[in-house]
Coordinates of C-alpha atoms and ligand atoms in Angstrom, one line a residue:
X539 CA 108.8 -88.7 55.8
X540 CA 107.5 -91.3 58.4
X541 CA 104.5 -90.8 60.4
X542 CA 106.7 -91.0 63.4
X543 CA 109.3 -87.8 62.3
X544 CA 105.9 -85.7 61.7
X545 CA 105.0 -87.0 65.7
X546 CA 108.6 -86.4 66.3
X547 CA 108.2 -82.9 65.2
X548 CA 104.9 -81.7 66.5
X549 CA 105.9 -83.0 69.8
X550 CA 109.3 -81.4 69.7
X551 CA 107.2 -78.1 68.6
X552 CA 105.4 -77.9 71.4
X553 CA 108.0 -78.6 74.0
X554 CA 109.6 -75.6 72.8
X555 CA 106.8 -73.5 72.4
X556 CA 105.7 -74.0 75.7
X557 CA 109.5 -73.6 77.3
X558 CA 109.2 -70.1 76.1
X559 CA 107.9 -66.9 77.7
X560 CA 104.8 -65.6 76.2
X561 CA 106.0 -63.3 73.4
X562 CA 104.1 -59.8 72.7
X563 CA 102.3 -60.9 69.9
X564 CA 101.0 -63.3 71.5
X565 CA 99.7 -61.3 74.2
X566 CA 96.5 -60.1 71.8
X567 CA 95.8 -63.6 71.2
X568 CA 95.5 -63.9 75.1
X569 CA 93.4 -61.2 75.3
X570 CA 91.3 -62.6 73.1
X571 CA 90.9 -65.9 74.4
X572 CA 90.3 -64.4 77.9
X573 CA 87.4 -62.0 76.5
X574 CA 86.1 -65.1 75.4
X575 CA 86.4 -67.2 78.3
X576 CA 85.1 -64.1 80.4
X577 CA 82.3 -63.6 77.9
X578 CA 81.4 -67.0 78.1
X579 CA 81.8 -67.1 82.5
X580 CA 79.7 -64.2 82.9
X581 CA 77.2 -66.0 81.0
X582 CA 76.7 -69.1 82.5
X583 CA 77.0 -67.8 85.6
X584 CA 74.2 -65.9 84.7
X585 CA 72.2 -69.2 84.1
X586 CA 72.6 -69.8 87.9
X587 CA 73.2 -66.4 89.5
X588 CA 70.6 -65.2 92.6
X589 CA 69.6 -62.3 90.7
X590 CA 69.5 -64.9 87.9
X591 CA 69.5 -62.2 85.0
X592 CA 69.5 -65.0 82.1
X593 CA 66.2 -66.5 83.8
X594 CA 64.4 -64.8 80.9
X595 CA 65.8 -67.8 78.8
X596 CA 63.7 -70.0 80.8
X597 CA 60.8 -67.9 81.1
X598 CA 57.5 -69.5 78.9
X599 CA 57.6 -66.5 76.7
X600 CA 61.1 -66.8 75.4
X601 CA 61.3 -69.9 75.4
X602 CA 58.3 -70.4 73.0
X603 CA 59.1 -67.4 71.0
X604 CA 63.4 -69.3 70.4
X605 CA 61.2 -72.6 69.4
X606 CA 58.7 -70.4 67.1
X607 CA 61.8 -68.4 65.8
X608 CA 63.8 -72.0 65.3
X609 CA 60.8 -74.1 64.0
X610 CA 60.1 -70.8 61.5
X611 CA 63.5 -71.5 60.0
X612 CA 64.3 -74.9 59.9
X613 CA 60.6 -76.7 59.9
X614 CA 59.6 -74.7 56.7
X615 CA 62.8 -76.4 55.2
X616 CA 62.0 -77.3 51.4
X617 CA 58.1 -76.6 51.8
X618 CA 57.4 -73.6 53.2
X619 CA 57.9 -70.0 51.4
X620 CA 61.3 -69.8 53.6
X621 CA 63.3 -72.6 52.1
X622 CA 66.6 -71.2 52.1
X623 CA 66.7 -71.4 55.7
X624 CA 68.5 -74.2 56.7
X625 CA 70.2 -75.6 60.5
X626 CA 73.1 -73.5 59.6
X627 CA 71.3 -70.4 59.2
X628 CA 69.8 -70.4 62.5
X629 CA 73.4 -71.4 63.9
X630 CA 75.0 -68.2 62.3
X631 CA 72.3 -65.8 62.6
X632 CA 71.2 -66.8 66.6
X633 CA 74.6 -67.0 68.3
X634 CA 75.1 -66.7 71.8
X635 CA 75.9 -63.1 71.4
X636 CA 73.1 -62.4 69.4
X637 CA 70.9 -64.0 71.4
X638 CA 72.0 -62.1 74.4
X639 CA 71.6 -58.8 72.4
X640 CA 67.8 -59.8 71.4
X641 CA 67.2 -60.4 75.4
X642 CA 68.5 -57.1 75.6
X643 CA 66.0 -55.0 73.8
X644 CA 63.2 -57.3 74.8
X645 CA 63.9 -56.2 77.9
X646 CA 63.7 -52.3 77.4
X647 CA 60.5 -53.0 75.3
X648 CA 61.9 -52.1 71.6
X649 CA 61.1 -56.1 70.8
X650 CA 58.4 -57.9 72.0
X651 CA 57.9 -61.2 69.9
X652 CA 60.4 -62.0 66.7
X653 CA 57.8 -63.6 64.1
X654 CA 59.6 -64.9 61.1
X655 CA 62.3 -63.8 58.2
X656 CA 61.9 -61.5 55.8
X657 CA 64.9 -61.3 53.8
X658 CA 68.1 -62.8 54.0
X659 CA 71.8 -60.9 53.0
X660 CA 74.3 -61.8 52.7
X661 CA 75.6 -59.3 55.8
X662 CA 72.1 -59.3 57.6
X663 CA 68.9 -61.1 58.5
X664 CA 65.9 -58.9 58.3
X665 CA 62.9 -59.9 60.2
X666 CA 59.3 -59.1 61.0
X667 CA 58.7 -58.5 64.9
X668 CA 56.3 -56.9 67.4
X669 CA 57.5 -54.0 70.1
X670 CA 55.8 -53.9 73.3
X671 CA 53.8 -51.2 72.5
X672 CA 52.2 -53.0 69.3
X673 CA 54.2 -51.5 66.7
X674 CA 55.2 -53.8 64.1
X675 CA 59.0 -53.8 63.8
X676 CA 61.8 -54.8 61.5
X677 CA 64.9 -56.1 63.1
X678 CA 68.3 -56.6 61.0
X679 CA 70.4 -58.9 62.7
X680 CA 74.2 -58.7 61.1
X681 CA 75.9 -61.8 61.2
X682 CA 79.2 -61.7 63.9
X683 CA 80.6 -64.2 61.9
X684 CA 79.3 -64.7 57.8
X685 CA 80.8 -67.4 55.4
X686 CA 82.8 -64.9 54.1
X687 CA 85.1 -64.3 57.3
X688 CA 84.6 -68.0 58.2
X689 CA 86.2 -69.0 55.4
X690 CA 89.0 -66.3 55.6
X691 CA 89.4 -66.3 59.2
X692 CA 90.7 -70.3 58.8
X693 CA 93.6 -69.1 57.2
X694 CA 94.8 -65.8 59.1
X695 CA 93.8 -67.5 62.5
X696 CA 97.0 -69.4 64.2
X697 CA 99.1 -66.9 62.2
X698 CA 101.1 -64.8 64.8
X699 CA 101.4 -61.9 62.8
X700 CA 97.7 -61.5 62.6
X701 CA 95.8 -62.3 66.2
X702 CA 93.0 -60.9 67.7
X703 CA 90.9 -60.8 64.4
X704 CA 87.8 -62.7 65.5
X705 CA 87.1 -60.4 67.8
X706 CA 88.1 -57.3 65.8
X707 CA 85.3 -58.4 63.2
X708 CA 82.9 -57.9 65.7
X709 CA 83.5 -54.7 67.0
X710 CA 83.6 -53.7 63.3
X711 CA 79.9 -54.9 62.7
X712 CA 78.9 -53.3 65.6
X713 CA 80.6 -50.1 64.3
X714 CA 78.6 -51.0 61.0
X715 CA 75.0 -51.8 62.5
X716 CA 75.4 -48.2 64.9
X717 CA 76.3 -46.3 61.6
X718 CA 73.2 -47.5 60.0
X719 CA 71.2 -46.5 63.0
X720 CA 72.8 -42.8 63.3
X721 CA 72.0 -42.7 59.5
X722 CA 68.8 -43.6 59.7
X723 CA 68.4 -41.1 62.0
X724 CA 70.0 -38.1 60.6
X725 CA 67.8 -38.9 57.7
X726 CA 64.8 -39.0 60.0
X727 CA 65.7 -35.7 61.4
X728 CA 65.6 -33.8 58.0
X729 CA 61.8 -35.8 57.7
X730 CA 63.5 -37.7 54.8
X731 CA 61.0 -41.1 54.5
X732 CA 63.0 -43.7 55.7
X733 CA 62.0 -46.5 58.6
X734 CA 62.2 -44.7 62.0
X735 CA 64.9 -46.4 63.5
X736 CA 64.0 -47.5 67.1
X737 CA 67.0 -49.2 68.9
X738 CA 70.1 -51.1 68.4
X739 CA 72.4 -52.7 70.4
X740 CA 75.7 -54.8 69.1
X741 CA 75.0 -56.7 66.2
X742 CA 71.1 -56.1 66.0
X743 CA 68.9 -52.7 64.9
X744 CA 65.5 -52.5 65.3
X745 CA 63.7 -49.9 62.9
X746 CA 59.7 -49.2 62.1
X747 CA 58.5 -52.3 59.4
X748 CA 57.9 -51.2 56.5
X749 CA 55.1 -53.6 55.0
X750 CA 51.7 -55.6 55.6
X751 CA 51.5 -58.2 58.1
X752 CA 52.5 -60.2 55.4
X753 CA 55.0 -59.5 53.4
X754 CA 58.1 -56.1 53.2
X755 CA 56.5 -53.7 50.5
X756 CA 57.8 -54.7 47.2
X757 CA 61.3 -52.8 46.0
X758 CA 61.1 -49.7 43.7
X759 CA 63.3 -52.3 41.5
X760 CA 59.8 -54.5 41.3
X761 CA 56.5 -52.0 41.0
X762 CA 55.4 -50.2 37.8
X763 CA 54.6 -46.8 39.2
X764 CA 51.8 -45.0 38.0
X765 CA 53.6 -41.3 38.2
X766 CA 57.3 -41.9 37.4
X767 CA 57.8 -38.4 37.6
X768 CA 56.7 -37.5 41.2
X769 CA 58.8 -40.3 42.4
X770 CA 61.4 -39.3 40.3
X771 CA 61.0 -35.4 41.9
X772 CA 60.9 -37.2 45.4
X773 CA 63.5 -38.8 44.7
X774 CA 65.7 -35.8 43.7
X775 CA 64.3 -34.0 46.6
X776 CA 65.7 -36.8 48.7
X777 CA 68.8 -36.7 47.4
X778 CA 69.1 -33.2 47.9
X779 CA 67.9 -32.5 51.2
X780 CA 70.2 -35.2 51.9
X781 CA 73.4 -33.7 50.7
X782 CA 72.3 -30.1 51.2
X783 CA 70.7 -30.3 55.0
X784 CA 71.8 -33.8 56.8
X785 CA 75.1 -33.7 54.8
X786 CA 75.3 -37.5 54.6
X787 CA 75.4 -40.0 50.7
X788 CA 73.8 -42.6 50.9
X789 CA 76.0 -44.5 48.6
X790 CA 74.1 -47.1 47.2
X791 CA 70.6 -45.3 46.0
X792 CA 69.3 -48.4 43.8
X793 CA 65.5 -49.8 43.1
X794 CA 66.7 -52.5 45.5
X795 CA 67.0 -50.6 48.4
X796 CA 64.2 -48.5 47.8
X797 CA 60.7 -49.8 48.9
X798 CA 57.6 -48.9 47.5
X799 CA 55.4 -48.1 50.2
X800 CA 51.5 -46.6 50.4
X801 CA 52.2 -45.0 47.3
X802 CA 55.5 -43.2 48.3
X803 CA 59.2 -44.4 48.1
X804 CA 60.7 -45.0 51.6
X805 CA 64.3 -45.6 51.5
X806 CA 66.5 -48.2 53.0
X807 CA 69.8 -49.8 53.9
X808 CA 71.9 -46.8 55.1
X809 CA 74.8 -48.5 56.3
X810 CA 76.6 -47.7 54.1
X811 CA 76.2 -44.0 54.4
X812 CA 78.8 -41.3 54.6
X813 CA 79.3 -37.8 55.9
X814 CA 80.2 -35.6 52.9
X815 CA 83.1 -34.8 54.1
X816 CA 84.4 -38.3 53.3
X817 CA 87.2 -38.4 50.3
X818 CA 84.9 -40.5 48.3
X819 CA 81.5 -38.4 49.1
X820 CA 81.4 -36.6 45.9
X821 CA 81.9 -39.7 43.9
X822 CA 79.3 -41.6 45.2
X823 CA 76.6 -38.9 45.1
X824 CA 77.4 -38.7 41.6
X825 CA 76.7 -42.3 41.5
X826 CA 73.7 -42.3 43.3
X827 CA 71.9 -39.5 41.3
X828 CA 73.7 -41.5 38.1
X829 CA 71.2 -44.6 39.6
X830 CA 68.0 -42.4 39.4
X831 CA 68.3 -41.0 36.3
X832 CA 69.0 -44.8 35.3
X833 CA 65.6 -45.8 36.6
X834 CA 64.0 -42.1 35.4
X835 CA 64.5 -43.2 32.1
X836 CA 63.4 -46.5 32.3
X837 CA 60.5 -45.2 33.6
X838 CA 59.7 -42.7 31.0
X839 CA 60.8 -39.2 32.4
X840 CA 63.5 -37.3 30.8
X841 CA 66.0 -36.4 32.9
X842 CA 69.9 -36.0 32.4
X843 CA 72.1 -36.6 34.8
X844 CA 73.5 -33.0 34.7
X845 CA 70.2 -31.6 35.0
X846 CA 69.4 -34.4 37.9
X847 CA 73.1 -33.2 39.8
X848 CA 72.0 -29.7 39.1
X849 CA 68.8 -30.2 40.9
X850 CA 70.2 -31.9 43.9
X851 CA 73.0 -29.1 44.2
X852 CA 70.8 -26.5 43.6
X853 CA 67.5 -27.2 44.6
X854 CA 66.0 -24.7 47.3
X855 CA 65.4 -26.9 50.8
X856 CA 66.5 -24.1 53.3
X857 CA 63.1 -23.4 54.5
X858 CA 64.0 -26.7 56.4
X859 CA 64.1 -27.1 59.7
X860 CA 65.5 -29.8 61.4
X861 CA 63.0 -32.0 63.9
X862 CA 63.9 -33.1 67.1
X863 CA 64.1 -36.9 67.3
X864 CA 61.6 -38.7 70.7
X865 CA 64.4 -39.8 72.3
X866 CA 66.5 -36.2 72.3
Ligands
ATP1261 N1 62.4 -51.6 57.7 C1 62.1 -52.6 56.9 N2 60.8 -53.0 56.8 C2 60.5 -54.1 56.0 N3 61.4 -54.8 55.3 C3 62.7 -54.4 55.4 C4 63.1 -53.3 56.2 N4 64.5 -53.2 56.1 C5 64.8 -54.2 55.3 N5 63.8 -54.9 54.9 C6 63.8 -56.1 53.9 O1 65.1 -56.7 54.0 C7 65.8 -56.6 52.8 C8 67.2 -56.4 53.1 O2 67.4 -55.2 53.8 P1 68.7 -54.3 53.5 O3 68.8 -54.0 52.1 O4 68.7 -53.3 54.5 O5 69.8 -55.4 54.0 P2 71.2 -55.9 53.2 O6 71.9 -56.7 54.2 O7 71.9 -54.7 52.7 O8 70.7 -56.7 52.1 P3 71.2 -56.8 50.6 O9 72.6 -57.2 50.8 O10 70.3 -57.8 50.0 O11 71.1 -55.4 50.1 C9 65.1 -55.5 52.1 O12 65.2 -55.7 50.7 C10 63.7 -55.6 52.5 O13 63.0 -56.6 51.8
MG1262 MG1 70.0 -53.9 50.5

């Protein structure tokens, strides 16, 4: 086929395309695009707006803090102890939307400076910040759009049958990030040791750092404990008061979402958390008790995993009471 029959074609394509009425499927597509575009307006207007709401981008103190954040993750490139923070990395985790979610818990106070990278995911970005009241913070920002989906979305997007996924992503991560945040609560709640979780909003949570002003506290996966046993006992006791009183699995109870802090396990990444009333709630408690009697044994402590389900079934935590969270 000739160059000219593929112009030919394309051109013939479009004429036709465009003679014809907007189908429904298209419609979502539309929709989409004109979120966008209205995302996008309200935005820039913003930039130039009287009440000028998007000033704080200007302002000395953001401005410096987008140039610390950016010079954090691209200067240290191949030298410092961040290397695997490249141009791209700061292009997917700071978006637009992002960016405009960070304004908005700097404003209410929840952030106050974002320092540098802790960890990277391959969902999230964890990293170490300040509040406005001088609390040290951790905030995971999700990424709208990871490698994964980019790569994916390339060949679903133009396909009629499937529009309006770009934006459906998103509302999913934000569905994700406000799980983790009501989970970490609930857990809180019951006085379970995990990081206090202190805001979120879209695709960012902010929760208490867990850590020296250095470095995260190491993962269970990477201490030798001196007392296996009591944190295999706290352990269990977690897991119980979990599934007996706030009714929720965490689903993926490893040494690598475990940290080892002043002496006592604190427990993390709760996203994927479930009510126990989910289908598969059952099977994944048995696999997260399976994990600790994994790590109780290589750690020296006896412990089946009948005896380790029996204990977090059985165990006696009604004398609980349930706290009341600062912001109910
Ligand atoms: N509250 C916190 N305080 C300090 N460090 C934290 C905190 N939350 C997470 N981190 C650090 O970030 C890392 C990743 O966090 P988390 O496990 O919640 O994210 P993730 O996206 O599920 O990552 P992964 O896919 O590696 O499990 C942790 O291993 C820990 O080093
Ligand atoms: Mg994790």
């Amino acid at each position: 086929m000739h160059h000219d029959d593929w112009d030919e074609l394309g051109s013939r394509q479009k004429k036709k395309r465009r003679s014809k009425r907007p189908s429904h499927r298209n419609k979502e597509a539309e929709l989409d695009d004109e979120f966008q575009r209205d995302e996008e307006t309200k935005f820039l207007k913003g930039l130039t707006d009287k009440n000028r709401q998007f000033d704080w981008m200007k302002e000395d103190r953001y401005n410096r803090m987008f140039r610390d954040i950016e010079s954090n993750l691209q200067g240290a490139l191949g030298t410092g102890s961040y290397d695997w923070v490249d141009r791209r990395v700061f292009d997917q985790v700071f978006d637009r939307l992002t960016l405009m979610a960070l304004y908005k818990l700097m404003k209410s106070g929840i952030i106050d400076t974002l320092d540098f990278p802790v960890a990277r995911g391959k969902e999230a970005h964890v990293f170490h910040g300040t509040s406005l009241d001088g609390q040290t913070v951790a905030v995971k920002i999700f990424h709208t759009s990871n490698a994964v989906f980019k790569n994916l979305i390339q060949y679903i997007e133009g396909d009629p049958r499937f529009t309006g996924l770009r934006r459906k992503h998103r509302d999913l991560v934000e569905v994700w990030v406000r799980k983790e945040f009501r989970n970490l609560n609930r857990l809180s709640r019951w006085g379970l040791n995990v990081p206090k979780a202190l805001g979120v909003h879209k695709n960012v949570l902010v929760m208490e750092y867990i850590g020296t002003p250095e470095a995260p506290s190491p993962k269970l996966r990477e201490v030798s404990v001196d007392d296996a046993n009591f944190v295999v006992e706290d352990l269990l006791k977690f897991l119980a008061v979990s599934w007996q009183r706030a009714r929720l699995v965490h689903g993926d109870f490893s040494p690598y979402n475990i940290l080892w802090h002043e002496g006592r396990a604190c427990v993390i990444d709760v996203g994927q958390g479930v009510v126990d009333s989910h289908p598969k709630a059952q099977e994944f408690l048995v696999r997260d008790v399976t994990r600790l009697v994994e790590w109780a044994n290589k750690n020296g402590v006896e412990l089946t995993l009948a005896e380790a389900m029996f204990d977090v079934l059985n165990m006696d935590v009604s004398e609980l009471e349930q706290m009341p969270l600062e912001e109910d």
